[in-house]
Short mmCIF file of C-alpha atoms and ligand atoms in Angstrom, two decimals:
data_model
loop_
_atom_site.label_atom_id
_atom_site.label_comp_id
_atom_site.label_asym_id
_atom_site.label_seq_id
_atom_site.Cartn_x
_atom_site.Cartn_y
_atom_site.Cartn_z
CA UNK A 153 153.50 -106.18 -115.89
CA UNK A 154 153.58 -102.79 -113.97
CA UNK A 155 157.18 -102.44 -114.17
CA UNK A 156 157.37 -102.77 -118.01
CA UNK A 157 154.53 -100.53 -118.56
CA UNK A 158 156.44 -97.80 -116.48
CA UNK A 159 159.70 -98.58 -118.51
CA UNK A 160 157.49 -98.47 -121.13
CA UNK A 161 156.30 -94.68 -120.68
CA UNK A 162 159.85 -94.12 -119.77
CA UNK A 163 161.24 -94.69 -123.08
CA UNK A 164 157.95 -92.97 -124.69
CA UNK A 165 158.59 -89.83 -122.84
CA UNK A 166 160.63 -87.21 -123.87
CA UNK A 167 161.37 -83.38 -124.35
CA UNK A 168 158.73 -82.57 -127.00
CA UNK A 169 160.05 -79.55 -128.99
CA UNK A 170 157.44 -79.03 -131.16
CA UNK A 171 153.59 -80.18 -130.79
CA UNK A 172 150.77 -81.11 -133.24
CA UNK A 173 148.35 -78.02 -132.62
CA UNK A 174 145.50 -79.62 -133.70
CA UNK A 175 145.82 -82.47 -131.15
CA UNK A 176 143.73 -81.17 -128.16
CA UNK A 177 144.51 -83.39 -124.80
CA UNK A 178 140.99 -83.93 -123.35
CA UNK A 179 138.99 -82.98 -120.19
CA UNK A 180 139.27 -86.47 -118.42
CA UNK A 181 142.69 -86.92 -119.28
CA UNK A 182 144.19 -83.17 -118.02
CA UNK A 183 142.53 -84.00 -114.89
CA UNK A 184 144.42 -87.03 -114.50
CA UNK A 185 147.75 -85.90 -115.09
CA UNK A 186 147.34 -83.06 -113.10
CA UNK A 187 145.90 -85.49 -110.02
CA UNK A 188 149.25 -86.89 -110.31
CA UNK A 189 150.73 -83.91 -109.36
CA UNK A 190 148.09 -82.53 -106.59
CA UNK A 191 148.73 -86.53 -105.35
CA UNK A 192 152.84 -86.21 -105.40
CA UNK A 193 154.62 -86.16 -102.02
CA UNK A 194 156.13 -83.03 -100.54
CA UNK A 195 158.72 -82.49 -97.39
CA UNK A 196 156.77 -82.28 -94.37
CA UNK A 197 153.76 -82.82 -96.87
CA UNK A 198 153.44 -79.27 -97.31
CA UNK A 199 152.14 -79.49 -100.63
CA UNK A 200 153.81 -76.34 -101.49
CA UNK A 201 152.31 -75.57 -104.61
CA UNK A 202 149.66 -74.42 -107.02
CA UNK A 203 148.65 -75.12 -111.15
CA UNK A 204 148.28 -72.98 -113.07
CA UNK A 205 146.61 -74.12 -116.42
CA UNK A 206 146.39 -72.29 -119.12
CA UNK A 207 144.85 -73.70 -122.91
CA UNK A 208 143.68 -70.28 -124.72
CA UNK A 209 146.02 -69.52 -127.27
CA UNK A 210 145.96 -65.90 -126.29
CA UNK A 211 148.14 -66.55 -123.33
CA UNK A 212 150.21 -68.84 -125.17
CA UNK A 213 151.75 -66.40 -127.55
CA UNK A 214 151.73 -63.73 -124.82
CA UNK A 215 153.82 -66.03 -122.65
CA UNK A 216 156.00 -67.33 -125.81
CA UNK A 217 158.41 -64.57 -126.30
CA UNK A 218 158.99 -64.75 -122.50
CA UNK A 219 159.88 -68.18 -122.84
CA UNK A 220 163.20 -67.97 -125.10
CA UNK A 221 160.56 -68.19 -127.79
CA UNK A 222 160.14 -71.78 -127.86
CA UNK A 223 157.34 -73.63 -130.15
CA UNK A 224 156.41 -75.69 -127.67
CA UNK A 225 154.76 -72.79 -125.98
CA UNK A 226 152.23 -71.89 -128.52
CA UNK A 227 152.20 -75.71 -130.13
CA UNK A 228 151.04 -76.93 -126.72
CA UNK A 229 147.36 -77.93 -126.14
CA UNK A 230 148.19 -76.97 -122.52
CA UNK A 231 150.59 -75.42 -120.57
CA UNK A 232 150.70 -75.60 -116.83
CA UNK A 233 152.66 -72.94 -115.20
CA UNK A 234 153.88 -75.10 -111.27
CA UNK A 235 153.53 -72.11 -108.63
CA UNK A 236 156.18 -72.76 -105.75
CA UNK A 237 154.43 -71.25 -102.14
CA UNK A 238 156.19 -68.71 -100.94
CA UNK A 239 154.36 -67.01 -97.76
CA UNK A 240 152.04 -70.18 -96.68
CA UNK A 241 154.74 -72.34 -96.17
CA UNK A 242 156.38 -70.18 -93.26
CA UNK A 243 155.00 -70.86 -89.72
CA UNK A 244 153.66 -67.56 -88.98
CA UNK A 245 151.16 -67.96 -91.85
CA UNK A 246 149.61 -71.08 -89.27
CA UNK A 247 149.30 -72.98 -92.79
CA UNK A 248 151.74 -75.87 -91.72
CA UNK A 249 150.15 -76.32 -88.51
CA UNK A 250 146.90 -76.91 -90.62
CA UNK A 251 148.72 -79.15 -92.69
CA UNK A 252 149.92 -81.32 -89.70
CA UNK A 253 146.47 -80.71 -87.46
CA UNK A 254 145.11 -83.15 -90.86
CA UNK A 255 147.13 -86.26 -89.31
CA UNK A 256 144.97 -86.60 -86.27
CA UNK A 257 147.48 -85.35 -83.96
CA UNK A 258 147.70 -84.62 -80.50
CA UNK A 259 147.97 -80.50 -79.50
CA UNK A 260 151.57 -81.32 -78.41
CA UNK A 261 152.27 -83.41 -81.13
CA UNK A 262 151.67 -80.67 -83.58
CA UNK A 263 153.47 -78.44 -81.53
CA UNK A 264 156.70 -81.04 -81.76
CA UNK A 265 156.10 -81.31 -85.82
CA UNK A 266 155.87 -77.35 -86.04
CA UNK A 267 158.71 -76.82 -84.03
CA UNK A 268 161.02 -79.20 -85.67
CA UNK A 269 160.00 -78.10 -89.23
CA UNK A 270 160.65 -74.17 -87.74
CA UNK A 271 164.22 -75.30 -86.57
CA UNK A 272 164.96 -77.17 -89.91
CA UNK A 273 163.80 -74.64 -91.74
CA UNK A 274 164.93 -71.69 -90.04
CA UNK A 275 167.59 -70.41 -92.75
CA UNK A 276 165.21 -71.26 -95.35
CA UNK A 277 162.41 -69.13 -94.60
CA UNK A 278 165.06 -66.28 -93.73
CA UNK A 279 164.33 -65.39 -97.08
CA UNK A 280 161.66 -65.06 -99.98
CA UNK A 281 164.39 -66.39 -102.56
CA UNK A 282 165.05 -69.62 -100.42
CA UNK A 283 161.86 -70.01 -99.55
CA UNK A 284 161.39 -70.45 -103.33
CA UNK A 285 164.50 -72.60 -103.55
CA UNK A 286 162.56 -74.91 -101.07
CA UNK A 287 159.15 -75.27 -102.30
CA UNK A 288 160.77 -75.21 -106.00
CA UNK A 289 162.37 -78.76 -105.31
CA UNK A 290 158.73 -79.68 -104.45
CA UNK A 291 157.10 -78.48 -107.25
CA UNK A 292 159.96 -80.60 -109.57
CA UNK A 293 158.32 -83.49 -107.75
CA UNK A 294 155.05 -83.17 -108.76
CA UNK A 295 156.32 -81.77 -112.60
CA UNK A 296 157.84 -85.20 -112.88
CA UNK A 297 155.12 -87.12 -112.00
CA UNK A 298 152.84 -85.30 -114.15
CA UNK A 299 154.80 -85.94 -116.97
CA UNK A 300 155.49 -89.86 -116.08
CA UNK A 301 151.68 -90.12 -115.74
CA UNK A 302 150.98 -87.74 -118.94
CA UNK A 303 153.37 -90.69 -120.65
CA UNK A 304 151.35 -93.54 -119.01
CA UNK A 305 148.34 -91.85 -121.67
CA UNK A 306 150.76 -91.72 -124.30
CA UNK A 307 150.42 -87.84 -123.90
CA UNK A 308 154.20 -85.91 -124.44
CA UNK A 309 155.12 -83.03 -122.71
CA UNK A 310 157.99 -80.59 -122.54
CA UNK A 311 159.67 -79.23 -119.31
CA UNK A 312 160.63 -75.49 -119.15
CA UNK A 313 162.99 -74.05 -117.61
CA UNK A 314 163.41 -71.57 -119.90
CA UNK A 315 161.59 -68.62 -119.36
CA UNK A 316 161.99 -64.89 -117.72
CA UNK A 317 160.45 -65.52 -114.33
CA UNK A 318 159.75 -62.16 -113.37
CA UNK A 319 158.36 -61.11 -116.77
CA UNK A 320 156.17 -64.10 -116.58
CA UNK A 321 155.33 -63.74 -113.23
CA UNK A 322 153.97 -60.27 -114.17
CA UNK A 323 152.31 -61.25 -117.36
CA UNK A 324 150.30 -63.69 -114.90
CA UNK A 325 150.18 -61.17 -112.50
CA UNK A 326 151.35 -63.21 -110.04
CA UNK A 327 151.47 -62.05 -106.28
CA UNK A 328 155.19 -63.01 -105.40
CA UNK A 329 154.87 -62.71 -101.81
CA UNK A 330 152.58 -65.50 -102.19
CA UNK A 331 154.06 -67.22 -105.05
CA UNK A 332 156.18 -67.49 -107.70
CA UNK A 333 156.65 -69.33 -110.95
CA UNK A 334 159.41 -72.46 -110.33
CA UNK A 335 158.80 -74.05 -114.10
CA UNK A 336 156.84 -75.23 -116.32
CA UNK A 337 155.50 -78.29 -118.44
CA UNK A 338 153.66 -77.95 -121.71
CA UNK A 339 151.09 -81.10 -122.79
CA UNK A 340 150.54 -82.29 -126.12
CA UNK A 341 150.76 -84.86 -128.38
CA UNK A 342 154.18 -84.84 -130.44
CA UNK A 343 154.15 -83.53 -134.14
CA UNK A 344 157.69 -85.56 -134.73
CA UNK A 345 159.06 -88.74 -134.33
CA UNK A 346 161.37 -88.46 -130.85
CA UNK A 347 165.14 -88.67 -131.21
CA UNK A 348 167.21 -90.84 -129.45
CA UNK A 349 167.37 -90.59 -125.63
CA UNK A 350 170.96 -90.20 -124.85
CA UNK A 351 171.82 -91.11 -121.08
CA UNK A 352 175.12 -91.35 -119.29
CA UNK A 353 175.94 -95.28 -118.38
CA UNK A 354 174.40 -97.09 -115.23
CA UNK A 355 177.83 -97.43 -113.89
CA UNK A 356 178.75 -93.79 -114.16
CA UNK A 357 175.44 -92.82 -112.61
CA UNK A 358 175.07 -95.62 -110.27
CA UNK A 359 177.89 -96.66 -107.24
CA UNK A 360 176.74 -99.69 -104.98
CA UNK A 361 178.47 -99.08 -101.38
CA UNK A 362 180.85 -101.87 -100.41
C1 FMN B 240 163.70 -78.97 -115.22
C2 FMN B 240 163.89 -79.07 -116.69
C3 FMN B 240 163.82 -77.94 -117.48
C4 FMN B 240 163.93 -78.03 -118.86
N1 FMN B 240 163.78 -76.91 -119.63
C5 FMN B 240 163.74 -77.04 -120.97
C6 FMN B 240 163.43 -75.94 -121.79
O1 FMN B 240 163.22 -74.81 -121.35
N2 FMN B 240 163.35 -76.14 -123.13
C7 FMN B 240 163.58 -77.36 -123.68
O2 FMN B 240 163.48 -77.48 -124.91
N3 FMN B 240 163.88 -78.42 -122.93
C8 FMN B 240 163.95 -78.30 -121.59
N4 FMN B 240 164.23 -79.39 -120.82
C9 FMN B 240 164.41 -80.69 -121.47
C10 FMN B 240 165.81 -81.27 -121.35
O3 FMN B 240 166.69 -80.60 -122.18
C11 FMN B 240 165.70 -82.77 -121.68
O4 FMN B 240 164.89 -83.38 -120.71
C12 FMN B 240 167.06 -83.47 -121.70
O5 FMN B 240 167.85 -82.94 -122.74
C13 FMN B 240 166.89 -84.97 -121.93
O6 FMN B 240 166.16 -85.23 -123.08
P1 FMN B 240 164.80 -86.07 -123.04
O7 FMN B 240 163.93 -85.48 -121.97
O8 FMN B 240 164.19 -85.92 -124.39
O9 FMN B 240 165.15 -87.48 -122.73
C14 FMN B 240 164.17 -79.30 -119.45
C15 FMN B 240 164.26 -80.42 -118.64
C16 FMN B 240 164.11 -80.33 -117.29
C17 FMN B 240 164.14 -81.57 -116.46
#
């Protein structure tokens, strides 16, 4: 059953500290973890985002000590930096109304989508840093679904957070008007055993409205 084999790459996946370096994910399956991502849904479908991949072991150690210096950096087979859209996703850039023109849409229906995703995001795109806020919450979209699907292949993976975003940005030399680093997910295949998944109660987490 479909439901047990997600369950099933639910409890297989977790926060792998430290990879087997030896253990190279391959070709076929890279591109179909990060399909899960380029396939994820977005607000407005926006698809505000780019990957970054990066195997060569030179940028892994460069990028290591800019990542608290965490193993799973340079154990990694790959690391894939998510890139949150910064200028494209604003309405003067005329990328959204490309994005909507794709749906087959009337002239004045595109204007309608435009000018209600303008108004929504009006505050947002006041500023580079929300602007980042915004497509950031995308980008966690498509980092979970890469790592659900990299779990699917029995492949582990590690979520990072914790890293020196403008340092790395610059190490990558990363335009920031254009974009800008919201986290990122190293692949592998795990060198230990996992540890135990620890996880608040259902009833804590979960309140059914009378
Ligand atoms: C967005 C995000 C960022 C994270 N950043 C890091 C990180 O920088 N380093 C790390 O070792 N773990 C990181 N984690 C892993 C979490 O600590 C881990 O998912 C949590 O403790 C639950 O453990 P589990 O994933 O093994 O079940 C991150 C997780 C998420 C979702």
């Amino acid at each position: 059953m479909i439901q047990n084999k997600f369950s099933e790459a639910m409890a297989f996946r977790h926060a792998c500290k430290i990879f087997d370096e030896k253990k190279k994910i391959d070709e076929e399956t890279l591109y179909y973890i990060l399909e899960a991502g380029r396939l994820s849904p977005s607000s407005f479908g926006m698809e505000p985002w780019k990957f970054l991949v990066i195997s060569s072991s030179t940028h892994k150690e460069a990028l290591r000590p800019l990542c608290w210096d965490q193993a799973q950096t340079t154990s990694c087979s790959h690391l894939i930096i998510l890139l949150a859209a910064i200028e494209s996703v604003k309405p003067q850039s005329g990328i959204p109304q490309q994005r909507f023109a794709r749906r087959h849409l009337s002239p004045a229906q595109i204007d309608a989508y435009i000018s209600r995703y303008s108004s929504f995001l009006k505050e947002t795109f006041e500023s580079d840093e929300r602007t980042f806020a915004w497509s950031s919450k995308q980008c966690y979209i498509a980092l979970a679904n890469m790592m659900q699907a990299a779990a699917f292949e029995k492949i582990d993976s590690c979520p990072i957070e914790g890293f020196e975003k403008e340092k790395v940005e610059a190490y990558l030399k990363i335009d920031t008007t254009q974009y800008q680093v919201a986290v990122i997910v190293a692949l592998g295949y795990r060198q230990n055993e996992q540890g135990e998944h620890l996880r608040l109660p259902f009833e804590e987490v979960v309140t059914f409205m009378e």
